[in-house]
Short mmCIF file of C-alpha atoms in Angstrom, two decimals:
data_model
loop_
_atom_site.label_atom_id
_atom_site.label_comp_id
_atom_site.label_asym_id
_atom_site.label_seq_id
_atom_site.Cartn_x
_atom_site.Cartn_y
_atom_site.Cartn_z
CA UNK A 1 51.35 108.87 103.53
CA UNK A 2 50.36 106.44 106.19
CA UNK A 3 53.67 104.28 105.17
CA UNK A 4 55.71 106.94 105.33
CA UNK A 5 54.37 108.02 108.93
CA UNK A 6 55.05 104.28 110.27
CA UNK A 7 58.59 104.19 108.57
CA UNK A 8 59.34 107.51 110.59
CA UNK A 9 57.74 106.32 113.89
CA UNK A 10 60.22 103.26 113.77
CA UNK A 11 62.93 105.55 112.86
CA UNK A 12 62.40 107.45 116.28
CA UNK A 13 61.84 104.84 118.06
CA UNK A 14 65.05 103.13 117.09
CA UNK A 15 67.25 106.64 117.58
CA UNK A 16 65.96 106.54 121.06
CA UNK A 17 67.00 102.81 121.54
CA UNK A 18 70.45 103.28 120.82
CA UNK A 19 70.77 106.81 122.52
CA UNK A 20 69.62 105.15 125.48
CA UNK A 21 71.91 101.69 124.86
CA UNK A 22 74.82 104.43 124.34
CA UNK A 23 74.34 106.55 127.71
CA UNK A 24 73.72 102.97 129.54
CA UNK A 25 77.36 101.60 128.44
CA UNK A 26 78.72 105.09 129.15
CA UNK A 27 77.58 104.95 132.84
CA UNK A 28 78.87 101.15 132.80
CA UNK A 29 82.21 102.08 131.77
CA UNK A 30 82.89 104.94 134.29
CA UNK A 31 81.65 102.62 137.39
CA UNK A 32 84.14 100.68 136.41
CA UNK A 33 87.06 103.25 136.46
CA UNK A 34 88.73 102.20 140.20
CA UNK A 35 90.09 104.92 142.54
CA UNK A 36 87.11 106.72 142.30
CA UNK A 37 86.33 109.10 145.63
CA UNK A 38 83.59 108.75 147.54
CA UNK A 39 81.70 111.96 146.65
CA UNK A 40 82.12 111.02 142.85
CA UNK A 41 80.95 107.80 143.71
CA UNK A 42 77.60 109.58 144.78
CA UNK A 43 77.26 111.60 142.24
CA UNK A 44 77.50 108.85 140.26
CA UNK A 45 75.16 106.97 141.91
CA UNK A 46 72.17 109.26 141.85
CA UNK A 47 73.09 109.58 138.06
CA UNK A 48 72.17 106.38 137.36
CA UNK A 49 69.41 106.43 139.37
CA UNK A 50 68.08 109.74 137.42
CA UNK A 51 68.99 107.85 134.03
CA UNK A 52 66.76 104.87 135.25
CA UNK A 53 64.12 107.05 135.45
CA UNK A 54 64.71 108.44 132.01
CA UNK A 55 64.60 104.72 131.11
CA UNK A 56 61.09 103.89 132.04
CA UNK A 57 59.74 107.32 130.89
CA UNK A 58 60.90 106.36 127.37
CA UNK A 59 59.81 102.75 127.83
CA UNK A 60 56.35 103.95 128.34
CA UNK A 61 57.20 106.99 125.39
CA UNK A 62 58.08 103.80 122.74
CA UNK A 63 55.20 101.59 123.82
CA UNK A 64 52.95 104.58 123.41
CA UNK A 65 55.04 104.75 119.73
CA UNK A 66 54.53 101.37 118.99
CA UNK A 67 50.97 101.57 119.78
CA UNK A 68 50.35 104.18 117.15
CA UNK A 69 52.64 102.67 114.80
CA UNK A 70 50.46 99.46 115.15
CA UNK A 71 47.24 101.47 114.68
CA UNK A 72 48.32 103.05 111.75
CA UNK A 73 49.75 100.02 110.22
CA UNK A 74 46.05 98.14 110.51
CA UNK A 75 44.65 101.13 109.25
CA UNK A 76 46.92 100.88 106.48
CA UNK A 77 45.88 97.18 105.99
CA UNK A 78 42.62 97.99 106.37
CA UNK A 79 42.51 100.49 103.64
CA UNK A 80 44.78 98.24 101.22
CA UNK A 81 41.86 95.23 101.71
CA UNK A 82 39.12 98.01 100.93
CA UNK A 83 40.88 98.47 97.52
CA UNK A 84 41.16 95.52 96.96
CA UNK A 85 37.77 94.34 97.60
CA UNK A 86 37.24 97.32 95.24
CA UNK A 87 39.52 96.48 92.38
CA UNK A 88 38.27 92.72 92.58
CA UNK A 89 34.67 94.07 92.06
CA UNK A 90 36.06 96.23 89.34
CA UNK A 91 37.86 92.86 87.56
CA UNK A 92 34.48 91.55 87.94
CA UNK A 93 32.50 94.30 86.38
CA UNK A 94 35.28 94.65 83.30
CA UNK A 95 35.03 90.49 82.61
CA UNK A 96 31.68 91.13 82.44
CA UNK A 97 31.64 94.14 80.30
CA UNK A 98 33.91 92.37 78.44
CA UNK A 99 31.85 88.97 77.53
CA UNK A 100 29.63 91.49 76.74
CA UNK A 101 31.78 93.26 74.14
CA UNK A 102 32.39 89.72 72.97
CA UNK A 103 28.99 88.76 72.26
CA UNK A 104 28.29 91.96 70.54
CA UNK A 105 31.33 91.64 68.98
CA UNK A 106 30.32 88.14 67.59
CA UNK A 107 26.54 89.27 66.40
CA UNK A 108 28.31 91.85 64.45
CA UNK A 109 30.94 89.87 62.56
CA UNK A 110 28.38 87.20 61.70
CA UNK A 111 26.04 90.19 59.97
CA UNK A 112 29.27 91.31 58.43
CA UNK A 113 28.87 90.17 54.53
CA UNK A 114 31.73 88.79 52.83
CA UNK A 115 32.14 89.56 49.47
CA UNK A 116 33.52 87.69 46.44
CA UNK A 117 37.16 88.92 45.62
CA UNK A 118 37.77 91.75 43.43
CA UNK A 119 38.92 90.56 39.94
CA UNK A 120 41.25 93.62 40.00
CA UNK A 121 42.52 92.19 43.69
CA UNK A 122 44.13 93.90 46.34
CA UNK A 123 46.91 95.57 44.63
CA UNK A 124 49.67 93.18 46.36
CA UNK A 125 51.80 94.19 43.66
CA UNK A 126 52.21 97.69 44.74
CA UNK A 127 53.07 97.55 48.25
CA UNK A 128 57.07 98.04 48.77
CA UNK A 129 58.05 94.95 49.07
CA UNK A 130 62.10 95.61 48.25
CA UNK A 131 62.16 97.58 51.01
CA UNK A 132 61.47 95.18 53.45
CA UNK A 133 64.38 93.10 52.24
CA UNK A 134 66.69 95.33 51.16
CA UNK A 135 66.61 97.47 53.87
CA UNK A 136 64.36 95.47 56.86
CA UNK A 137 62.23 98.74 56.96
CA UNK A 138 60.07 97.73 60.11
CA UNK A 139 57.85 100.72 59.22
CA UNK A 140 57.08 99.67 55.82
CA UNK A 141 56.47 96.42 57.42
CA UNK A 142 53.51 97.43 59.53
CA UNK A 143 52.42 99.78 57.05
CA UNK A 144 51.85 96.89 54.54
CA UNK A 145 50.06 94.94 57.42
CA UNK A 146 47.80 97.46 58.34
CA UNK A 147 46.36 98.41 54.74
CA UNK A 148 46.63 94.44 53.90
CA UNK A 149 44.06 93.73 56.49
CA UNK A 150 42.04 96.76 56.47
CA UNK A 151 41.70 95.90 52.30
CA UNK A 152 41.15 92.19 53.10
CA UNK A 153 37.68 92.72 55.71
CA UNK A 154 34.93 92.98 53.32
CA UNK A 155 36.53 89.39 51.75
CA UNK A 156 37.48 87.34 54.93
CA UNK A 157 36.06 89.44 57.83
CA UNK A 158 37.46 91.38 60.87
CA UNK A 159 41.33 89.90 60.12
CA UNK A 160 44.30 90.74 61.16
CA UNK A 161 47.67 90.14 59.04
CA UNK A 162 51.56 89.38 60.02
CA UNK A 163 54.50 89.48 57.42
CA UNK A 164 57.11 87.50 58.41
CA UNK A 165 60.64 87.71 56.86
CA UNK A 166 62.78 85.44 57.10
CA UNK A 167 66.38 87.89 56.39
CA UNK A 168 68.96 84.56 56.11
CA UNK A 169 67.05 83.49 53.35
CA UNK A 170 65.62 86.56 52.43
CA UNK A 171 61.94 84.59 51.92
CA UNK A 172 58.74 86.05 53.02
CA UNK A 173 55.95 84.86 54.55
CA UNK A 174 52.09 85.98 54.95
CA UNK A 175 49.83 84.74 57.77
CA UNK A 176 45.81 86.18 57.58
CA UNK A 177 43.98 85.68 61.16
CA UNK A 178 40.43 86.34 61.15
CA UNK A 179 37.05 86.09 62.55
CA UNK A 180 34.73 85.65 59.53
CA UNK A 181 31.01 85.07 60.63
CA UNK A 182 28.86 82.26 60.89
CA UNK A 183 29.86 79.02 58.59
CA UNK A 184 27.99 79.46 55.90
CA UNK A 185 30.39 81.57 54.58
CA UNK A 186 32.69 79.25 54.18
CA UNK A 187 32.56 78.41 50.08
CA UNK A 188 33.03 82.16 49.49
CA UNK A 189 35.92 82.68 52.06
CA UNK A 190 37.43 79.53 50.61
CA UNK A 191 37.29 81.15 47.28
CA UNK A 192 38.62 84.33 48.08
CA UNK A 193 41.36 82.68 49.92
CA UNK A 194 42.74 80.71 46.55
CA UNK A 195 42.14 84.20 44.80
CA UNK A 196 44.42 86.01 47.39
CA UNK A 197 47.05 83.05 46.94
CA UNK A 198 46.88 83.79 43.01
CA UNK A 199 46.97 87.26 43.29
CA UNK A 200 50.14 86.93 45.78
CA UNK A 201 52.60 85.14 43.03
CA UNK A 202 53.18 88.57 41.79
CA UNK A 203 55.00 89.38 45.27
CA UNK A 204 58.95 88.38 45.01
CA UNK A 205 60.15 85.80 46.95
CA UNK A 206 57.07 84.92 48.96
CA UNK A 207 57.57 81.08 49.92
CA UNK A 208 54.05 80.89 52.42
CA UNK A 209 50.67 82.06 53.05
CA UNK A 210 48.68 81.08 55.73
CA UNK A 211 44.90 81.38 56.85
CA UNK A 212 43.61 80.92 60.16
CA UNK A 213 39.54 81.50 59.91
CA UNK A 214 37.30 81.30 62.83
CA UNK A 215 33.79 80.86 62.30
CA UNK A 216 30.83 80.12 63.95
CA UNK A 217 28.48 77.19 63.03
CA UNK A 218 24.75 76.91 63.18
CA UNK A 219 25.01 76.34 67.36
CA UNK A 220 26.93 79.41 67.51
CA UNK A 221 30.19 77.52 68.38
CA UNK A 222 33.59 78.39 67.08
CA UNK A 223 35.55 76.69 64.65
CA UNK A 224 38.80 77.15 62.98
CA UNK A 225 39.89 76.00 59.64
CA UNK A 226 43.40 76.60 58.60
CA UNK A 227 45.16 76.27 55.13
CA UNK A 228 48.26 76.97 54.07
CA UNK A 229 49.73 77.18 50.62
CA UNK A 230 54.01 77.11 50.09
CA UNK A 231 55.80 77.40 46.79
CA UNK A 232 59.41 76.77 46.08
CA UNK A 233 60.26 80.07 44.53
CA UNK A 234 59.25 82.91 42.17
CA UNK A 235 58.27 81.01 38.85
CA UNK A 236 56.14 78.38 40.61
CA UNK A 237 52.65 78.84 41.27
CA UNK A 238 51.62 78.15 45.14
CA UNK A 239 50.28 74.22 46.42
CA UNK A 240 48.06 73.77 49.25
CA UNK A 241 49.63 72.13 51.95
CA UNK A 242 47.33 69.20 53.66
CA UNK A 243 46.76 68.84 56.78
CA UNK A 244 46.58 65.44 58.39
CA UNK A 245 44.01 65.22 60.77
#
């Protein structure tokens, strides 16, 4: 509102400018005209003197304009620096609130059990795989990631998962992302992870699945392993890539 005040101030103030620029050059223009009587003259005169009169009433009229345009305009900044001292205190308080979250967040994952895989496994087989290729049905796609990773928690932790399909060569790809507790869960996650990779052969034209684990070890810092296992096509049974470190 304040902006929109100072914007219309200026406005005025410049429709008076060139109202008063117009009636100046106006006056100019007819004392120029020669042949001019005497009496006109006069008139004339005393026109101009009237009209400089008008010129320093509006003089003071636009300082007194510009005066409250200025005033409302550090108002303006004022207020603006309030918020954002405000908002900055705000940032503060959420980063905070949010390390908080974190740590919470941390403690819980690291009493989160992780369970051996289920002999019967995930049901990988059943998901609609053919429609993803046949028909790139995004909706399927995110379907399929959300019940993956909800399924896979209780064997690799709080996880997230991402199909990606690669549609030239119609070969599909699985990356798990997780937080998984403290480190001594590693043997079991490791296990579950070449179970998943078994139980994932049944799943047509998948060439790659990756894990990315984070865990934390017995100083409560992160780590991350990763492994990744690839496979030709259908009838061969999935490697482990190594890493070099």
């Amino acid at each position: 509102m304040i902006n929109l005040i100072s914007v219309g101030l200026v406005l005025v103030v410049l429709i008076i400018v060139f109202y008063r620029f117009a009636v100046n050059s106006r006056l100019k223009k007819i004392s120029q005209q020669k042949g001019q009587p005497l009496s006109f003259q006069k008139k004339l005169a005393y026109v101009k003197y009237l009209e400089q009169e008008k010129h320093v009433s509006f003089i003071l009229f636009l300082s007194l304009l510009f005066a409250a345009g200025m005033l409302l305009s550090t108002y303006s900044l004022f207020e603006v620096e309030d918020q954002m001292h405000n908002l900055s205190q705000k940032n503060s308080q959420l980063k905070d609130e949010l390390y908080k979250m974190r740590q919470e967040q941390r403690r819980f994952i690291n009493d989160i059990p992780i369970k051996a895989y289920p002999e019967e496994g995930l049901g990988l087989g059943d998901y609609a795989w053919q429609e993803i290729f046949e028909h790139e049905n995004r909706k399927v796609q995110y379907e399929i990631e959300n019940d993956l990773s909800t399924k896979a928690e209780p064997y690799f932790g709080l996880s997230s998962t991402l199909i990606v399909l690669d549609i030239p060569s119609k070969t599909l790809s699985i990356a798990m992302v997780g937080n998984s507790g403290t480190e001594d869960k590693l043997e079991t996650l490791e296990a579950n992870q070449l179970a998943f990779v078994q139980e994932a052969k049944v799943v047509t034209n998948l060439t790659q699945v990756t894990f990315q684990m984070h865990v934390t070890d017995e100083n409560n810092e992160e780590k991350t392993y990763n492994r990744t296992f690839t496979r030709s096509n259908n009838e061969e049974d999935f490697t482990q890539v190594e890493v070099e470190e």
